[in-house]
Every structure is written in structure tokens, then in C-alpha cells.
GROMACS .gro file of C-alpha atoms in nm:
model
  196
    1UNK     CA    1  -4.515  -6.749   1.711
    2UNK     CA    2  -4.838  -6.760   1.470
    3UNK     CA    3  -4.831  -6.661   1.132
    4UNK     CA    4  -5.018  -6.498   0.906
    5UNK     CA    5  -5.010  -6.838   0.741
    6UNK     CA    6  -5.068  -7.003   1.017
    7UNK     CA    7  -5.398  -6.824   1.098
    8UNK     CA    8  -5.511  -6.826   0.763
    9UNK     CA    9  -5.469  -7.197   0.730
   10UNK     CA   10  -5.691  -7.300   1.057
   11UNK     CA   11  -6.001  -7.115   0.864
   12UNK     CA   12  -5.942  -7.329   0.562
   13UNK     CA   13  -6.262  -7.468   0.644
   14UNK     CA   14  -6.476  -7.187   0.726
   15UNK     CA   15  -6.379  -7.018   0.365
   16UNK     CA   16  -6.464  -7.378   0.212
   17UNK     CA   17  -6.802  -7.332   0.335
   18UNK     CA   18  -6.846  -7.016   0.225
   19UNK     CA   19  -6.989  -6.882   0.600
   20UNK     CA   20  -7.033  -6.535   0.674
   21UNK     CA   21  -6.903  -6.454   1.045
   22UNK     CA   22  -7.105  -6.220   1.146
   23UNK     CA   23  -7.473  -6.241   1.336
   24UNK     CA   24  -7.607  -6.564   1.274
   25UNK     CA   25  -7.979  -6.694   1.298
   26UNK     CA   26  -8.096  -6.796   1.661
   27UNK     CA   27  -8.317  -7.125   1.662
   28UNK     CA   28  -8.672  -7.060   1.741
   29UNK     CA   29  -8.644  -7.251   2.058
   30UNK     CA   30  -8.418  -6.971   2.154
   31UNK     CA   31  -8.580  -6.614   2.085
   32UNK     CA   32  -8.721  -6.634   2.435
   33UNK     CA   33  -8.376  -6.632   2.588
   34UNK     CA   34  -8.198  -6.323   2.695
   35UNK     CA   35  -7.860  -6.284   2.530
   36UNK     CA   36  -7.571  -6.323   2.709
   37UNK     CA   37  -7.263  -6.165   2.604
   38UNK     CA   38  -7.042  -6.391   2.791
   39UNK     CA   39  -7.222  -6.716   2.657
   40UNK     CA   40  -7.293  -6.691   2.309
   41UNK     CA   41  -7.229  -6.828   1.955
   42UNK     CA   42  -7.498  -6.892   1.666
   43UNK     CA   43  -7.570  -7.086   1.371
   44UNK     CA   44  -7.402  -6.898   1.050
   45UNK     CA   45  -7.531  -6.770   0.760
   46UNK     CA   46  -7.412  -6.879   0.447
   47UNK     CA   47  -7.257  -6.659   0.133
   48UNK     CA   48  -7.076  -6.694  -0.171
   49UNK     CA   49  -6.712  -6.873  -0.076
   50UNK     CA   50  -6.473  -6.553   0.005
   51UNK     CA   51  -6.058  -6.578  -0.023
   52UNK     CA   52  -5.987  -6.761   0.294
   53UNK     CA   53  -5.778  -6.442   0.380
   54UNK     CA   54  -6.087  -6.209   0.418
   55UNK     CA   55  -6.238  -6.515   0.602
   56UNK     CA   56  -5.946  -6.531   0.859
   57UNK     CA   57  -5.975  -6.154   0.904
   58UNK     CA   58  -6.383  -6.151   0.934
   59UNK     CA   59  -6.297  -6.457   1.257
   60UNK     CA   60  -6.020  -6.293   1.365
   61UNK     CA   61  -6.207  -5.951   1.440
   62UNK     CA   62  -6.510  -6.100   1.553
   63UNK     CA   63  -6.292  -6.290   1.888
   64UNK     CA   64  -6.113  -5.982   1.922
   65UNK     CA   65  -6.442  -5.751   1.985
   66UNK     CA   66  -6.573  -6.042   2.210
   67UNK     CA   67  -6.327  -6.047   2.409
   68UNK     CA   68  -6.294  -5.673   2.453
   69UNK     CA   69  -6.646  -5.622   2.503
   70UNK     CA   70  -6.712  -5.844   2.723
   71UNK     CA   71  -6.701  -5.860   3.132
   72UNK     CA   72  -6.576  -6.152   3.301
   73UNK     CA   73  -6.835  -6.147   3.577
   74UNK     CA   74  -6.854  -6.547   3.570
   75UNK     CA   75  -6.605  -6.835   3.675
   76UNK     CA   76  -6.544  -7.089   3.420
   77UNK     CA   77  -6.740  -7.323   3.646
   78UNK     CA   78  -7.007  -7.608   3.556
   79UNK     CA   79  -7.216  -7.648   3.247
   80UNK     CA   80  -7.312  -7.305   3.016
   81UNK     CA   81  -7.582  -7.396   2.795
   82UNK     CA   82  -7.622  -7.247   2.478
   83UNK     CA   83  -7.844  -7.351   2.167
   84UNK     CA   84  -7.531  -7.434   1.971
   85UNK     CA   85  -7.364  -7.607   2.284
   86UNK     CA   86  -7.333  -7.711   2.625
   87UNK     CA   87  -6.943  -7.630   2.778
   88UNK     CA   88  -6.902  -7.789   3.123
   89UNK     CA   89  -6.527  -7.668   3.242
   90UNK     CA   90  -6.386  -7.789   3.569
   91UNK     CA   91  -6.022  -7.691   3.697
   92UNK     CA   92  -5.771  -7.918   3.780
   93UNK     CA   93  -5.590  -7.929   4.160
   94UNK     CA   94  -5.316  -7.833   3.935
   95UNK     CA   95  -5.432  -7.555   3.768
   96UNK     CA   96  -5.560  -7.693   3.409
   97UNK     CA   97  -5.859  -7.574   3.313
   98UNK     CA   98  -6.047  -7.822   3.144
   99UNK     CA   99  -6.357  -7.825   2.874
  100UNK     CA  100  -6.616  -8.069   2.782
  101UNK     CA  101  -6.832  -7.944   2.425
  102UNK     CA  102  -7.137  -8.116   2.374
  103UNK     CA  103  -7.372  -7.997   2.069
  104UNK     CA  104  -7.695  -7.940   2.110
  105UNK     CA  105  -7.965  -8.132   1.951
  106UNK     CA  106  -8.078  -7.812   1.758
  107UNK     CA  107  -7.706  -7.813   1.661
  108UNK     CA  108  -7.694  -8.154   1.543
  109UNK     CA  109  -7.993  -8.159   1.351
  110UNK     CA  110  -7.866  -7.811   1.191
  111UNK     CA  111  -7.522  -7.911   1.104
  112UNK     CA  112  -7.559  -8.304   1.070
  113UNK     CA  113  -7.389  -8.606   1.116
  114UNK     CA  114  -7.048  -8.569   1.132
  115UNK     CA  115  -6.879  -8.214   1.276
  116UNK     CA  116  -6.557  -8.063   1.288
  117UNK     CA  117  -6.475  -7.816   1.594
  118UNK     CA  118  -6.192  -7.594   1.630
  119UNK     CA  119  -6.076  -7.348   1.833
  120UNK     CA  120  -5.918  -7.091   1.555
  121UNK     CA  121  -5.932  -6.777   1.848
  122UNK     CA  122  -5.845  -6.795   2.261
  123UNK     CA  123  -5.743  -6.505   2.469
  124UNK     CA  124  -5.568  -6.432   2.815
  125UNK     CA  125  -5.662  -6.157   2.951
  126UNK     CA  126  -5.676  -5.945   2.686
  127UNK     CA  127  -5.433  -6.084   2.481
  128UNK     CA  128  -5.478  -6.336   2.167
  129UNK     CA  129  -5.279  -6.674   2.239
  130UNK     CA  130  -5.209  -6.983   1.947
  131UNK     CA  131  -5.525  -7.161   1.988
  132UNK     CA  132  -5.532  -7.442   2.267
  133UNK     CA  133  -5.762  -7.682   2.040
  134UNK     CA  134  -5.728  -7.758   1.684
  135UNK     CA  135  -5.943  -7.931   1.437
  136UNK     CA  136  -6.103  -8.238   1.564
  137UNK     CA  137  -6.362  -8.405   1.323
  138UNK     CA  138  -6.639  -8.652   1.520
  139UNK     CA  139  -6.959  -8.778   1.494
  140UNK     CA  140  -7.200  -8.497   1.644
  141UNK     CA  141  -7.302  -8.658   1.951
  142UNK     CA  142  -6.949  -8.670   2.065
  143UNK     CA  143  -6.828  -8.492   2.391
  144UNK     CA  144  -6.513  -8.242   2.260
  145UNK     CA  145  -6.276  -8.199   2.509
  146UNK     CA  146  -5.976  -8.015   2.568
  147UNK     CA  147  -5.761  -7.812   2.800
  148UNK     CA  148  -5.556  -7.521   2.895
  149UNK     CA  149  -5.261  -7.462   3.147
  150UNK     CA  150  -4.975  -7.311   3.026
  151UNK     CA  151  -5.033  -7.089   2.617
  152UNK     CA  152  -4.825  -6.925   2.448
  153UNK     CA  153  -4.946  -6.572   2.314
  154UNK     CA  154  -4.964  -6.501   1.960
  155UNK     CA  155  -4.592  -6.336   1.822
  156UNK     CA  156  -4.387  -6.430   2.116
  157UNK     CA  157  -4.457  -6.454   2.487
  158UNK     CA  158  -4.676  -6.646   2.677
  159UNK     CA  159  -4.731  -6.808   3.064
  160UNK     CA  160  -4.981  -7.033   3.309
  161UNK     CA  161  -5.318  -6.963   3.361
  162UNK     CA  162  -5.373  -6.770   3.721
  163UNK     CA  163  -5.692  -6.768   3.905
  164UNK     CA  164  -5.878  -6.463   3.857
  165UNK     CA  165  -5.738  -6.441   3.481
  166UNK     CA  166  -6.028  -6.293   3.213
  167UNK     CA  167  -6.032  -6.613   2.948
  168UNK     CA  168  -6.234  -6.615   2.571
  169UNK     CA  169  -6.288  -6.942   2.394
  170UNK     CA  170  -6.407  -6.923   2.024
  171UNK     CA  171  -6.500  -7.213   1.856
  172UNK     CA  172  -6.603  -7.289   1.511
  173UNK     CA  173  -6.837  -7.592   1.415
  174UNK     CA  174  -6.830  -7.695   1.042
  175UNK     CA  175  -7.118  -7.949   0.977
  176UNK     CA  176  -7.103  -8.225   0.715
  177UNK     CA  177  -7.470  -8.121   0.581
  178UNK     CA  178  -7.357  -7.827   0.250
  179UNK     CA  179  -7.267  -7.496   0.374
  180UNK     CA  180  -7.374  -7.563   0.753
  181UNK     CA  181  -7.166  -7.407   1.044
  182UNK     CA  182  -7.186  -7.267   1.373
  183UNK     CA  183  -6.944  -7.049   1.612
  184UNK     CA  184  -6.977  -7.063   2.005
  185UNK     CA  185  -6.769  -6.838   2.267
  186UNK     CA  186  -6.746  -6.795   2.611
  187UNK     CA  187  -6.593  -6.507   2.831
  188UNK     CA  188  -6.517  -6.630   3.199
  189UNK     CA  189  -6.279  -6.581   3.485
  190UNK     CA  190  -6.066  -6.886   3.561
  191UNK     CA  191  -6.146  -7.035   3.890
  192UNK     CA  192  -5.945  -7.156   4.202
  193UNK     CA  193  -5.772  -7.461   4.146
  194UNK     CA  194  -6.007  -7.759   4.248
  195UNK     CA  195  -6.288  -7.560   4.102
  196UNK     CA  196  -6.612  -7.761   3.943
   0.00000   0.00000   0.00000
């Protein structure tokens, strides 16, 4: 089970920052591109630092409605490209799903050296689970990886992933250049097993 606590304490970052999550700016290179509600994220804009409470809450909501709103008319096959990232996910013959996270050049040159990623907000079919990916601080040009099989859903509860299940990923960036951050989410169906 995930606490109130709990939650609040894997934004610590985000309120450090002081980052808004809300609609964030879109790099120039990508105002031609049609917006995809099942491959998005965004560079953030940055406020005044809020309590990290209100923080959690703003993050919290905002993976909620994602999830919610959006279809999963895509399998969480091959590489989605985004201006904040490239996700490649394959699934294992034994039914882990995995994830590559590569940042974008825009991304790196935005956030800067050295980034932390996290994955405060995953759901399973409609539900919220404890995240699958915690904080992981690299140098920006690294490839972050993780996986999913089996989750446990937030307050009790949980299972394996099952082809055909609706899956959100939400991760948040934190760059080492002042007040820089980034969120990036994907909505997918998980494949067959074997699936690249």
C-alpha cells in the first residue's frame, strides 16, 4: 500500500523546482507535429516553489485524466518518439514488458547535463499502481530502462500484466540546469508476449 507520504515524498523533487504541472511549452522543432494523446509529455513551466503536497496533488491529477482520457488504440511496441523522449518497449517471452528512455537532444540541451527520471504515476487498466520506476539520476545521454510484470495497485491489490491490458507511464525529468523539468507519458495496450 502507498501512502499519502509515500506519494508526497517521490515529488520531493518536482516541488524543489518549483514546476508547474500543467501544459508545458512545445519546442519549436515541434509545433508542426500533430498531438498525440497517447504519446505526449512537455517541457514545464516554472513558478514560485509550492508545498510539495499541492505539487503531489497537481501530478497526481494530471496521470489520472491521462489515463482516463485516453484510448489505447496502440501496442506498446517499438520506439515512440516524442520531443522530450524516445521510449522503445519490447515484451518479454515471459510476459515483462520492458522500456528503454532516451532524451532527446532538445531535451538535453533544455534540461542539461545531468537528469533525474522517475516514474511518480503508472496505471493498469484504469487503475493507479505503486510506481514500477523510481528515481534514477544519470548523465542525460543515458538510456533509462526499466520494467513491468507483476504491480501492485495503489491501497491493496494488485496482479501480472495480460496482453490486451490498457497501460499509462508518467514520467518526470528534473534537469540539473535551475528550475528545468520535463514530464513524458504514454497510453498503450500491452502486447503478446514475444512482442518488439
Amino acid at each position: 500500500m502507498r501512502s499519502r507520504t509515500g506519494r508526497i515524498a517521490t515529488l520531493v523533487a518536482v516541488a524543489a523546482c518549483g514546476v508547474l504541472l500543467t501544459a508545458g511549452a512545445v519546442p519549436a522543432s515541434a509545433a508542426d507535429e500533430v498531438p498525440s494523446p497517447d504519446n505526449a509529455g512537455g517541457f514545464l513551466t516554472t513558478v514560485q516553489p509550492k508545498d510539495e503536497a499541492a505539487v503531489a496533488k497537481l501530478a497526481e491529477e494530471k496521470a489520472e485524466q491521462v489515463h482516463l482520457r485516453t484510448p489505447a488504440n496502440k501496442l506498446c511496441t517499438g520506439a515512440w518518439t516524442h520531443p522530450v523522449s524516445t521510449v522503445t518497449f519490447q515484451r518479454a517471452g515471459g510476459g515483462t514488458l520492458a522500456w528503454g528512455f532516451k532524451l532527446s537532444n532538445t531535451a538535453r540541451a533544455n534540461l542539461g547535463p545531468t537528469v533525474t527520471v522517475t516514474m511518480p504515476y503508472a496505471y493498469v487498466n484504469g487503475k493507479a499502481t505503486n510506481p514500477p520506476y523510481g528515481p534514477h539520476t544519470a548523465i542525460s545521454t543515458y538510456n533509462f530502462h526499466g520494467s513491468m510484470n507483476k504491480y501492485q495497485f495503489t491501497g491493496g491489490g494488485g496482479g501480472a500484466i495480460a496482453t490486451g491490458n490498457k497501460v499509462t507511464f508518467y514520467w518526470f525529468l528534473k534537469g540539473s540546469k535551475p528550475n528545468t523539468a520535463a514530464d513524458r507519458y504514454i497510453t498503450c495496450q500491452v502486447p503478446k508476449p514475444g512482442s518488439a
